[in-house]
mmCIF file of C-alpha atoms in Angstrom:
data_model
loop_
_atom_site.group_PDB
_atom_site.id
_atom_site.type_symbol
_atom_site.label_atom_id
_atom_site.label_comp_id
_atom_site.label_asym_id
_atom_site.label_seq_id
_atom_site.Cartn_x
_atom_site.Cartn_y
_atom_site.Cartn_z
ATOM 1 C CA MET A 1 0.000 0.000 0.000
ATOM 2 C CA SER A 2 1.184 3.534 -0.808
ATOM 3 C CA HIS A 3 2.209 5.868 2.007
ATOM 4 C CA PHE A 4 0.172 8.899 3.015
ATOM 5 C CA ASP A 5 1.499 12.388 2.241
ATOM 6 C CA ILE A 6 1.255 13.790 5.769
ATOM 7 C CA ASN A 7 3.326 16.854 4.859
ATOM 8 C CA SER A 8 0.751 17.878 2.249
ATOM 9 C CA ARG A 9 -2.032 17.579 4.815
ATOM 10 C CA LEU A 10 -0.187 19.788 7.283
ATOM 11 C CA SER A 11 0.573 22.338 4.564
ATOM 12 C CA LYS A 12 -3.122 22.623 3.692
ATOM 13 C CA LEU A 13 -4.026 23.079 7.343
ATOM 14 C CA ARG A 14 -1.353 25.743 7.846
ATOM 15 C CA LYS A 15 -2.644 27.602 4.806
ATOM 16 C CA ARG A 16 -6.102 27.674 6.405
ATOM 17 C CA MET A 17 -4.587 28.865 9.689
ATOM 18 C CA THR A 18 -2.855 31.746 7.908
ATOM 19 C CA GLU A 19 -6.074 32.709 6.138
ATOM 20 C CA GLU A 20 -7.922 32.781 9.471
ATOM 21 C CA GLY A 21 -5.175 34.650 11.343
ATOM 22 C CA VAL A 22 -4.672 31.771 13.784
ATOM 23 C CA ASP A 23 -1.278 30.926 15.261
ATOM 24 C CA ALA A 24 -2.216 27.530 16.773
ATOM 25 C CA PHE A 25 -4.686 24.757 15.952
ATOM 26 C CA ILE A 26 -5.733 21.916 18.254
ATOM 27 C CA ALA A 27 -7.535 18.727 17.225
ATOM 28 C CA LEU A 28 -8.866 16.118 19.639
ATOM 29 C CA LYS A 29 -11.280 14.219 17.384
ATOM 30 C CA SER A 30 -9.716 10.790 16.927
ATOM 31 C CA VAL A 31 -10.321 10.577 13.176
ATOM 32 C CA ASN A 32 -8.687 13.968 12.585
ATOM 33 C CA VAL A 33 -5.735 13.062 14.805
ATOM 34 C CA GLU A 34 -5.290 9.924 12.723
ATOM 35 C CA TYR A 35 -5.537 11.867 9.463
ATOM 36 C CA LEU A 36 -2.991 14.507 10.429
ATOM 37 C CA THR A 37 -0.435 12.172 12.016
ATOM 38 C CA GLY A 38 -0.916 8.842 10.258
ATOM 39 C CA PHE A 39 -1.323 7.299 13.728
ATOM 40 C CA ASP A 40 -3.779 4.479 13.025
ATOM 41 C CA TYR A 41 -3.510 2.683 16.353
ATOM 42 C CA ILE A 42 -6.571 4.380 17.830
ATOM 43 C CA ARG A 43 -8.882 1.941 19.577
ATOM 44 C CA ASP A 44 -11.432 4.257 21.204
ATOM 45 C CA ASN A 45 -12.986 7.699 21.010
ATOM 46 C CA SER A 46 -12.392 8.814 24.604
ATOM 47 C CA ASP A 47 -10.062 11.654 23.540
ATOM 48 C CA PRO A 48 -6.784 10.095 24.710
ATOM 49 C CA HIS A 49 -4.955 11.934 21.920
ATOM 50 C CA ALA A 50 -4.486 15.519 20.774
ATOM 51 C CA VAL A 51 -2.444 17.432 18.221
ATOM 52 C CA LEU A 52 -1.126 20.972 18.192
ATOM 53 C CA VAL A 53 -0.149 22.549 14.875
ATOM 54 C CA THR A 54 1.590 25.926 14.546
ATOM 55 C CA ALA A 55 3.341 27.629 11.637
ATOM 56 C CA ASP A 56 6.567 25.719 12.231
ATOM 57 C CA THR A 57 5.827 22.884 14.666
ATOM 58 C CA ALA A 58 3.512 19.912 14.992
ATOM 59 C CA ARG A 59 3.117 18.133 18.322
ATOM 60 C CA PHE A 60 1.235 14.940 19.073
ATOM 61 C CA ILE A 61 0.339 13.762 22.540
ATOM 62 C CA THR A 62 -1.224 10.528 23.706
ATOM 63 C CA ASP A 63 -1.586 8.658 26.971
ATOM 64 C CA ALA A 64 0.378 5.737 28.414
ATOM 65 C CA ARG A 65 -1.646 3.103 26.539
ATOM 66 C CA TYR A 66 -0.389 4.364 23.164
ATOM 67 C CA ILE A 67 2.841 6.242 23.824
ATOM 68 C CA GLU A 68 5.173 3.360 22.921
ATOM 69 C CA VAL A 69 3.491 2.767 19.564
ATOM 70 C CA ALA A 70 3.388 6.479 18.802
ATOM 71 C CA GLN A 71 7.067 6.988 19.560
ATOM 72 C CA THR A 72 8.288 3.968 17.588
ATOM 73 C CA GLN A 73 6.105 3.594 14.517
ATOM 74 C CA ALA A 74 3.089 5.851 14.292
ATOM 75 C CA VAL A 75 4.214 9.288 13.135
ATOM 76 C CA ASP A 76 6.921 10.770 10.927
ATOM 77 C CA SER A 77 9.533 12.101 13.343
ATOM 78 C CA SER A 78 10.666 14.677 10.790
ATOM 79 C CA LEU A 79 7.205 16.258 10.898
ATOM 80 C CA TRP A 80 5.879 15.475 14.369
ATOM 81 C CA GLN A 81 7.141 15.751 17.921
ATOM 82 C CA VAL A 82 5.602 13.077 20.140
ATOM 83 C CA ASP A 83 4.994 14.329 23.691
ATOM 84 C CA ASP A 84 4.746 12.108 26.745
ATOM 85 C CA PRO A 85 2.092 13.491 29.144
ATOM 86 C CA LYS A 86 3.837 11.882 32.148
ATOM 87 C CA GLY A 87 0.666 11.512 34.159
ATOM 88 C CA LYS A 88 -1.041 14.647 32.901
ATOM 89 C CA LEU A 89 -4.656 14.431 31.756
ATOM 90 C CA ILE A 90 -5.668 14.859 28.155
ATOM 91 C CA PRO A 91 -7.248 17.276 27.417
ATOM 92 C CA LYS A 92 -7.477 18.880 30.884
ATOM 93 C CA ASP A 93 -3.777 19.753 31.147
ATOM 94 C CA LEU A 94 -3.097 20.732 27.527
ATOM 95 C CA ALA A 95 -2.674 24.411 28.398
ATOM 96 C CA GLU A 96 0.184 23.534 30.735
ATOM 97 C CA LEU A 97 1.709 20.842 28.525
ATOM 98 C CA TRP A 98 1.835 23.051 25.459
ATOM 99 C CA ASN A 99 2.148 26.536 27.062
ATOM 100 C CA LEU A 100 -1.006 27.655 25.276
ATOM 101 C CA ALA A 101 -0.824 31.091 26.908
ATOM 102 C CA ASP A 102 2.092 31.805 24.551
ATOM 103 C CA PHE A 103 -0.316 31.895 21.602
ATOM 104 C CA THR A 104 -2.618 34.770 20.764
ATOM 105 C CA LEU A 105 -5.366 33.015 18.812
ATOM 106 C CA ILE A 106 -5.979 29.274 19.125
ATOM 107 C CA ALA A 107 -8.436 27.387 16.917
ATOM 108 C CA LEU A 108 -10.071 24.346 18.531
ATOM 109 C CA GLU A 109 -12.350 21.944 16.663
ATOM 110 C CA ASP A 110 -15.977 22.949 17.141
ATOM 111 C CA SER A 111 -16.866 19.288 17.640
ATOM 112 C CA THR A 112 -14.956 19.376 20.937
ATOM 113 C CA PRO A 113 -17.329 18.726 23.872
ATOM 114 C CA TYR A 114 -18.306 21.991 25.538
ATOM 115 C CA ARG A 115 -16.797 21.113 28.923
ATOM 116 C CA ILE A 116 -13.429 20.411 27.258
ATOM 117 C CA PHE A 117 -13.660 23.576 25.169
ATOM 118 C CA GLU A 118 -14.266 25.626 28.317
ATOM 119 C CA THR A 119 -11.431 23.886 30.185
ATOM 120 C CA ILE A 120 -8.915 24.702 27.462
ATOM 121 C CA LYS A 121 -10.279 28.192 26.938
ATOM 122 C CA THR A 122 -10.082 29.059 30.628
ATOM 123 C CA SER A 123 -6.684 27.536 31.293
ATOM 124 C CA ALA A 124 -5.093 28.956 28.136
ATOM 125 C CA ALA A 125 -5.792 32.591 29.006
ATOM 126 C CA PRO A 126 -3.373 34.165 31.562
ATOM 127 C CA ASP A 127 -4.642 36.565 34.190
ATOM 128 C CA LEU A 128 -2.891 39.469 32.483
ATOM 129 C CA GLY A 129 -4.488 38.759 29.121
ATOM 130 C CA PRO A 130 -7.203 41.467 29.291
ATOM 131 C CA ILE A 131 -4.621 44.053 30.389
ATOM 132 C CA VAL A 132 -2.300 43.179 27.508
ATOM 133 C CA ALA A 133 -5.150 43.411 25.027
ATOM 134 C CA ALA A 134 -6.205 46.790 26.430
ATOM 135 C CA VAL A 135 -2.659 48.175 26.102
ATOM 136 C CA ASN A 136 -2.532 46.951 22.501
ATOM 137 C CA ARG A 137 -5.787 48.693 21.681
ATOM 138 C CA ILE A 138 -4.522 51.961 23.154
ATOM 139 C CA SER A 139 -1.309 51.777 21.128
ATOM 140 C CA ASP A 140 -3.206 51.194 17.890
ATOM 141 C CA PRO A 141 -7.004 51.484 18.210
ATOM 142 C CA THR A 142 -7.468 50.791 14.460
ATOM 143 C CA LYS A 143 -6.591 47.122 14.923
ATOM 144 C CA LYS A 144 -8.575 44.302 16.459
ATOM 145 C CA TYR A 145 -6.554 42.551 19.124
ATOM 146 C CA ALA A 146 -7.323 39.175 20.616
ATOM 147 C CA THR A 147 -6.667 38.549 24.262
ATOM 148 C CA PRO A 148 -3.589 36.274 24.584
ATOM 149 C CA GLY A 149 -4.763 32.700 24.859
ATOM 150 C CA THR A 150 -8.062 33.356 23.055
ATOM 151 C CA VAL A 151 -9.712 30.122 21.862
ATOM 152 C CA ILE A 152 -12.111 30.114 18.921
ATOM 153 C CA PRO A 153 -14.084 27.239 17.342
ATOM 154 C CA ALA A 154 -12.857 25.799 14.029
ATOM 155 C CA LYS A 155 -15.655 24.237 11.999
ATOM 156 C CA ASN A 156 -14.685 21.416 9.618
ATOM 157 C CA TRP A 157 -11.142 22.675 8.993
ATOM 158 C CA VAL A 158 -9.664 19.189 8.822
ATOM 159 C CA GLU A 159 -12.872 17.618 7.480
ATOM 160 C CA GLU A 160 -12.741 19.885 4.415
ATOM 161 C CA ILE A 161 -9.156 18.828 3.722
ATOM 162 C CA ARG A 162 -10.141 15.183 4.232
ATOM 163 C CA SER A 163 -12.933 15.420 1.640
ATOM 164 C CA SER A 164 -10.519 15.135 -1.327
ATOM 165 C CA LYS A 165 -8.621 11.861 -1.198
ATOM 166 C CA ASP A 166 -5.027 11.320 -2.308
ATOM 167 C CA ALA A 167 -3.775 8.268 -4.202
ATOM 168 C CA ALA A 168 -2.973 6.283 -1.048
ATOM 169 C CA GLU A 169 -6.461 6.868 0.362
ATOM 170 C CA ILE A 170 -8.186 5.924 -2.886
ATOM 171 C CA GLU A 171 -6.111 2.752 -3.065
ATOM 172 C CA ARG A 172 -7.459 1.686 0.336
ATOM 173 C CA ILE A 173 -11.054 2.650 -0.460
ATOM 174 C CA LYS A 174 -10.955 0.651 -3.681
ATOM 175 C CA ALA A 175 -9.628 -2.360 -1.780
ATOM 176 C CA ALA A 176 -12.426 -2.003 0.781
ATOM 177 C CA GLN A 177 -15.029 -1.818 -1.980
ATOM 178 C CA ALA A 178 -13.595 -4.859 -3.764
ATOM 179 C CA ILE A 179 -14.087 -6.849 -0.558
ATOM 180 C CA THR A 180 -17.635 -5.500 -0.281
ATOM 181 C CA ASP A 181 -18.490 -6.604 -3.819
ATOM 182 C CA LYS A 182 -17.085 -10.094 -3.155
ATOM 183 C CA ALA A 183 -19.118 -10.330 0.053
ATOM 184 C CA PHE A 184 -22.290 -9.461 -1.856
ATOM 185 C CA THR A 185 -21.595 -12.213 -4.393
ATOM 186 C CA HIS A 186 -21.201 -14.674 -1.527
ATOM 187 C CA LEU A 187 -24.419 -13.520 0.140
ATOM 188 C CA CYS A 188 -26.434 -14.017 -3.035
ATOM 189 C CA GLY A 189 -25.515 -17.700 -2.920
ATOM 190 C CA PHE A 190 -26.061 -17.950 0.823
ATOM 191 C CA ILE A 191 -29.392 -16.192 1.481
ATOM 192 C CA LYS A 192 -32.619 -18.149 1.287
ATOM 193 C CA ALA A 193 -36.134 -18.068 2.689
ATOM 194 C CA GLY A 194 -36.329 -19.272 6.286
ATOM 195 C CA MET A 195 -33.267 -17.404 7.526
ATOM 196 C CA THR A 196 -33.539 -14.457 9.879
ATOM 197 C CA GLU A 197 -32.194 -10.978 9.227
ATOM 198 C CA LYS A 198 -29.735 -11.480 12.091
ATOM 199 C CA GLU A 199 -28.378 -14.664 10.511
ATOM 200 C CA VAL A 200 -27.707 -12.803 7.278
ATOM 201 C CA ALA A 201 -26.004 -9.952 9.148
ATOM 202 C CA LEU A 202 -23.730 -12.361 11.035
ATOM 203 C CA GLU A 203 -22.747 -14.156 7.831
ATOM 204 C CA LEU A 204 -22.008 -10.802 6.242
ATOM 205 C CA GLU A 205 -19.732 -9.643 9.067
ATOM 206 C CA TYR A 206 -17.903 -12.991 9.116
ATOM 207 C CA THR A 207 -17.431 -13.000 5.339
ATOM 208 C CA ILE A 208 -16.068 -9.456 5.202
ATOM 209 C CA GLN A 209 -13.394 -10.256 7.778
ATOM 210 C CA LYS A 210 -12.591 -13.577 6.123
ATOM 211 C CA LEU A 211 -11.975 -11.694 2.866
ATOM 212 C CA GLY A 212 -9.304 -9.583 4.561
ATOM 213 C CA ALA A 213 -11.060 -6.536 5.962
ATOM 214 C CA GLU A 214 -10.557 -5.252 9.486
ATOM 215 C CA GLY A 215 -14.308 -5.461 9.887
ATOM 216 C CA THR A 216 -17.459 -3.815 8.628
ATOM 217 C CA SER A 217 -17.332 -0.049 8.188
ATOM 218 C CA PHE A 218 -20.665 0.297 10.041
ATOM 219 C CA PRO A 219 -23.277 -2.076 11.511
ATOM 220 C CA PRO A 220 -24.858 -3.696 8.434
ATOM 221 C CA ILE A 221 -28.464 -3.036 7.487
ATOM 222 C CA VAL A 222 -30.456 -6.164 6.625
ATOM 223 C CA ALA A 223 -34.095 -5.190 6.101
ATOM 224 C CA SER A 224 -36.675 -7.605 4.699
ATOM 225 C CA GLY A 225 -40.276 -7.141 3.604
ATOM 226 C CA PRO A 226 -41.984 -4.340 5.553
ATOM 227 C CA ASN A 227 -38.759 -3.600 7.448
ATOM 228 C CA GLY A 228 -37.358 -2.320 4.158
ATOM 229 C CA SER A 229 -39.310 0.902 4.629
ATOM 230 C CA LEU A 230 -36.885 1.803 7.457
ATOM 231 C CA PRO A 231 -33.764 3.344 5.836
ATOM 232 C CA HIS A 232 -31.579 2.543 8.871
ATOM 233 C CA ALA A 233 -33.271 -0.674 9.960
ATOM 234 C CA VAL A 234 -31.542 -2.831 12.556
ATOM 235 C CA PRO A 235 -31.397 -6.602 11.786
ATOM 236 C CA THR A 236 -34.133 -8.461 13.652
ATOM 237 C CA ASP A 237 -35.365 -12.015 14.187
ATOM 238 C CA ARG A 238 -37.817 -11.593 11.308
ATOM 239 C CA ILE A 239 -37.713 -14.655 9.027
ATOM 240 C CA LEU A 240 -37.135 -14.028 5.333
ATOM 241 C CA GLU A 241 -40.152 -15.109 3.316
ATOM 242 C CA ALA A 242 -40.524 -15.932 -0.359
ATOM 243 C CA GLY A 243 -41.807 -12.774 -2.024
ATOM 244 C CA ASP A 244 -39.826 -10.375 0.184
ATOM 245 C CA LEU A 245 -37.602 -7.620 -1.088
ATOM 246 C CA LEU A 246 -34.422 -7.585 1.006
ATOM 247 C CA THR A 247 -32.252 -4.471 1.340
ATOM 248 C CA LEU A 248 -28.585 -5.014 2.196
ATOM 249 C CA ASP A 249 -26.561 -1.909 3.096
ATOM 250 C CA PHE A 250 -23.012 -2.618 4.241
ATOM 251 C CA GLY A 251 -19.324 -1.927 3.757
ATOM 252 C CA ALA A 252 -15.837 -3.007 4.707
ATOM 253 C CA SER A 253 -12.987 -1.258 6.477
ATOM 254 C CA TYR A 254 -9.567 -1.774 4.936
ATOM 255 C CA GLY A 255 -6.407 0.072 5.927
ATOM 256 C CA GLY A 256 -8.607 2.298 8.056
ATOM 257 C CA TYR A 257 -10.777 3.385 5.115
ATOM 258 C CA CYS A 258 -14.441 2.597 4.483
ATOM 259 C CA SER A 259 -16.621 1.360 1.675
ATOM 260 C CA ASP A 260 -20.397 1.582 1.398
ATOM 261 C CA MET A 261 -22.897 -0.046 -0.948
ATOM 262 C CA THR A 262 -26.552 -1.057 -1.010
ATOM 263 C CA ARG A 263 -28.359 -3.633 -3.078
ATOM 264 C CA THR A 264 -31.985 -4.727 -2.899
ATOM 265 C CA ILE A 265 -32.675 -8.329 -3.904
ATOM 266 C CA PHE A 266 -35.755 -10.550 -4.113
ATOM 267 C CA ILE A 267 -36.301 -13.693 -2.029
ATOM 268 C CA GLY A 268 -37.578 -16.396 -4.310
ATOM 269 C CA GLY A 269 -39.172 -19.761 -3.648
ATOM 270 C CA THR A 270 -42.415 -21.512 -4.456
ATOM 271 C CA ASN A 271 -46.007 -21.037 -3.331
ATOM 272 C CA GLU A 272 -48.354 -23.690 -1.982
ATOM 273 C CA ALA A 273 -49.130 -24.791 -5.525
ATOM 274 C CA GLY A 274 -45.457 -25.346 -6.229
ATOM 275 C CA GLU A 275 -45.260 -22.361 -8.574
ATOM 276 C CA PRO A 276 -42.266 -19.979 -8.480
ATOM 277 C CA VAL A 277 -42.755 -16.774 -6.486
ATOM 278 C CA LEU A 278 -41.776 -13.756 -8.588
ATOM 279 C CA PRO A 279 -41.660 -10.000 -7.915
ATOM 280 C CA THR A 280 -45.008 -8.238 -8.047
ATOM 281 C CA GLU A 281 -45.754 -5.443 -10.499
ATOM 282 C CA GLU A 282 -45.432 -2.882 -7.702
ATOM 283 C CA GLN A 283 -42.095 -4.269 -6.517
ATOM 284 C CA ARG A 284 -40.697 -4.130 -10.038
ATOM 285 C CA GLU A 285 -42.033 -0.621 -10.608
ATOM 286 C CA VAL A 286 -40.421 0.708 -7.440
ATOM 287 C CA TYR A 287 -37.155 -1.044 -8.216
ATOM 288 C CA GLU A 288 -36.997 0.226 -11.788
ATOM 289 C CA THR A 289 -37.812 3.740 -10.622
ATOM 290 C CA ILE A 290 -34.919 3.719 -8.158
ATOM 291 C CA LEU A 291 -32.531 2.289 -10.733
ATOM 292 C CA ALA A 292 -33.492 5.025 -13.215
ATOM 293 C CA ALA A 293 -33.137 7.669 -10.504
ATOM 294 C CA GLN A 294 -29.717 6.424 -9.490
ATOM 295 C CA LEU A 295 -28.442 6.377 -13.062
ATOM 296 C CA ALA A 296 -29.753 9.919 -13.610
ATOM 297 C CA SER A 297 -28.000 11.133 -10.483
ATOM 298 C CA LEU A 298 -24.760 9.310 -11.298
ATOM 299 C CA ALA A 299 -24.613 11.138 -14.635
ATOM 300 C CA THR A 300 -24.294 14.470 -12.801
ATOM 301 C CA HIS A 301 -21.274 13.480 -10.681
ATOM 302 C CA HIS A 302 -18.352 15.586 -11.913
ATOM 303 C CA GLU A 303 -16.102 18.294 -10.577
ATOM 304 C CA GLY A 304 -17.962 21.573 -10.140
ATOM 305 C CA ALA A 305 -21.444 20.044 -9.939
ATOM 306 C CA THR A 306 -23.463 21.336 -7.006
ATOM 307 C CA ALA A 307 -24.798 18.965 -4.393
ATOM 308 C CA LYS A 308 -28.296 20.225 -5.112
ATOM 309 C CA GLU A 309 -27.983 19.378 -8.813
ATOM 310 C CA VAL A 310 -26.788 15.866 -8.018
ATOM 311 C CA ASP A 311 -29.686 15.338 -5.628
ATOM 312 C CA ALA A 312 -32.312 16.879 -7.901
ATOM 313 C CA ALA A 313 -31.451 14.678 -10.885
ATOM 314 C CA GLY A 314 -32.588 11.490 -9.161
ATOM 315 C CA ARG A 315 -35.274 13.102 -7.020
ATOM 316 C CA GLU A 316 -37.084 14.367 -10.139
ATOM 317 C CA VAL A 317 -37.258 10.844 -11.580
ATOM 318 C CA ILE A 318 -38.765 9.546 -8.351
ATOM 319 C CA ALA A 319 -41.285 12.409 -8.167
ATOM 320 C CA GLU A 320 -42.387 11.937 -11.779
ATOM 321 C CA ALA A 321 -43.110 8.271 -11.009
ATOM 322 C CA GLY A 322 -45.400 9.351 -8.165
ATOM 323 C CA TYR A 323 -43.108 8.390 -5.273
ATOM 324 C CA GLY A 324 -41.731 11.826 -4.390
ATOM 325 C CA ASP A 325 -43.039 11.711 -0.814
ATOM 326 C CA TYR A 326 -41.249 8.429 -0.183
ATOM 327 C CA PHE A 327 -37.654 9.521 -0.853
ATOM 328 C CA ILE A 328 -36.872 10.769 2.635
ATOM 329 C CA HIS A 329 -33.109 11.354 2.764
ATOM 330 C CA GLY A 330 -30.308 12.939 0.767
ATOM 331 C CA THR A 331 -28.806 11.277 -2.284
ATOM 332 C CA GLY A 332 -25.318 10.713 -0.943
ATOM 333 C CA HIS A 333 -22.344 11.524 1.261
ATOM 334 C CA GLY A 334 -18.584 11.421 1.275
ATOM 335 C CA VAL A 335 -16.734 8.301 2.443
ATOM 336 C CA GLY A 336 -13.220 7.951 3.830
ATOM 337 C CA LEU A 337 -11.843 7.304 7.293
ATOM 338 C CA TYR A 338 -15.462 7.676 8.448
ATOM 339 C CA ILE A 339 -18.491 6.262 6.703
ATOM 340 C CA HIS A 340 -20.136 9.709 6.594
ATOM 341 C CA GLU A 341 -17.868 12.560 5.543
ATOM 342 C CA LEU A 342 -18.076 15.743 3.500
ATOM 343 C CA PRO A 343 -19.523 16.475 1.026
ATOM 344 C CA ASN A 344 -23.247 15.803 1.332
ATOM 345 C CA THR A 345 -25.538 15.710 -1.685
ATOM 346 C CA SER A 346 -28.990 16.797 -0.589
ATOM 347 C CA PRO A 347 -31.587 19.492 -1.339
ATOM 348 C CA ARG A 348 -30.149 21.746 1.386
ATOM 349 C CA SER A 349 -26.430 21.213 0.865
ATOM 350 C CA GLU A 350 -24.305 24.108 -0.388
ATOM 351 C CA ASP A 351 -21.387 21.809 -1.269
ATOM 352 C CA LYS A 352 -19.764 21.615 -4.693
ATOM 353 C CA LEU A 353 -18.080 18.443 -5.890
ATOM 354 C CA LYS A 354 -14.295 18.430 -6.139
ATOM 355 C CA ALA A 355 -11.951 16.018 -7.886
ATOM 356 C CA GLY A 356 -10.729 13.317 -5.524
ATOM 357 C CA GLU A 357 -13.899 13.144 -3.451
ATOM 358 C CA VAL A 358 -15.389 9.694 -2.918
ATOM 359 C CA ILE A 359 -19.176 9.904 -2.741
ATOM 360 C CA THR A 360 -22.109 7.537 -2.484
ATOM 361 C CA CYS A 361 -25.145 7.732 -4.745
ATOM 362 C CA GLU A 362 -28.071 6.056 -3.001
ATOM 363 C CA PRO A 363 -31.626 7.166 -3.749
ATOM 364 C CA GLY A 364 -34.406 5.140 -2.154
ATOM 365 C CA ILE A 365 -38.168 4.694 -1.979
ATOM 366 C CA TYR A 366 -39.770 3.631 1.318
ATOM 367 C CA LEU A 367 -43.428 2.643 1.455
ATOM 368 C CA PRO A 368 -44.333 2.502 5.184
ATOM 369 C CA GLY A 369 -45.142 -0.980 6.475
ATOM 370 C CA LYS A 370 -44.804 -2.409 2.994
ATOM 371 C CA LEU A 371 -41.386 -2.352 1.334
ATOM 372 C CA GLY A 372 -38.269 -0.366 0.600
ATOM 373 C CA VAL A 373 -35.782 -0.215 -2.266
ATOM 374 C CA ARG A 374 -32.348 1.428 -2.254
ATOM 375 C CA ILE A 375 -29.442 1.079 -4.687
ATOM 376 C CA GLU A 376 -26.060 2.547 -3.731
ATOM 377 C CA ASP A 377 -22.730 2.859 -5.526
ATOM 378 C CA MET A 378 -19.518 4.657 -4.566
ATOM 379 C CA VAL A 379 -17.868 6.943 -7.126
ATOM 380 C CA ILE A 380 -14.642 8.930 -7.286
ATOM 381 C CA VAL A 381 -15.193 12.442 -8.633
ATOM 382 C CA THR A 382 -12.815 13.384 -11.456
ATOM 383 C CA ALA A 383 -12.184 16.557 -13.453
ATOM 384 C CA ASP A 384 -14.260 15.288 -16.370
ATOM 385 C CA GLY A 385 -16.737 12.968 -14.669
ATOM 386 C CA HIS A 386 -16.459 10.132 -12.195
ATOM 387 C CA GLU A 387 -15.210 6.593 -11.700
ATOM 388 C CA ASN A 388 -17.734 4.123 -10.323
ATOM 389 C CA ILE A 389 -15.811 1.655 -8.134
ATOM 390 C CA THR A 390 -18.833 -0.509 -7.253
ATOM 391 C CA THR A 391 -18.983 -3.512 -9.556
ATOM 392 C CA SER A 392 -21.958 -5.554 -8.251
ATOM 393 C CA THR A 393 -24.834 -5.927 -10.665
ATOM 394 C CA LYS A 394 -27.858 -3.652 -10.308
ATOM 395 C CA GLU A 395 -30.210 -6.141 -11.917
ATOM 396 C CA LEU A 396 -33.020 -7.213 -9.579
ATOM 397 C CA LEU A 397 -31.634 -10.571 -8.471
ATOM 398 C CA VAL A 398 -33.909 -13.416 -7.359
ATOM 399 C CA VAL A 399 -32.149 -15.592 -4.750
#
């Protein structure tokens, strides 16, 4: 696997810091710490790690459970200084550990829990801060001065950088999707009437790991019959019956990166008269509508397209077929280290697509208490279009 270009990531962040007039940036969100440092040994989200980036330094701190790994293999020593907290609490003692009072304006991720934000904000500001700021204003009242140690929220600074993937990231995402496609092929030969949704979900999770993934990228959705009308259904003990539509939404995690796909299949079998059970006219109509909507939306995926345009292309097809009220979520979202990243393609999104973004396209129709159909691919946005990296058939399969 190719190596990540950590230096490029830091350069982009420093450019944003300069634009915002910030002399220090702190991240505590585990996924952003991993992205900036390459430290992929994170096993929880309890904020045991933090990074500090300035114009000329980058410091990474973690607790005793991870310090050995961090110091020996996790981060590029030419770019990052690894700090040992030596019994200090992260993030409570960051102001002391990093002398935050030496900075004028500190940007802290706005996703930071409020109590932590207040702790850092209070401890970073020295008692003389207001006096210093007042003296500055007297010396030059035309300027706006921040009190030394001022902490401001930074919204999506790292997330926006993460949205466009480099070659090493795309390599991992493609590998994750290849595993996902293979798992779907296996499932189509495994699933049959009489199984429960939970049995299918367990087989799916086992198969994905057996194929080489670290695990699923999110808890899989296995929704049969009337449960299909729930976009984020949780697998239940419901038994699959001949005549059911079955929605499978799942992905793999490989090299820390996610994949995501959805297919809706039909559970076949025979009726009491021994005749084959086939999809009803309504089931086929809904399925064909979603397939047409997805293809229409996929055609709009290219650099510069607005999220609203991408969403509208498929939504119009669904509305014209009379199912407009039953498409109840956005068309897609970015995928990377997390299963849901920027950008979002929805009627309210102001995002524009950029080359290198990996995005899902997943319109759906959900008829309450009756059925649901969703088809989802992952595409890489390019300068002149997109590359669809999902290879599983979109024909309505009867299993």
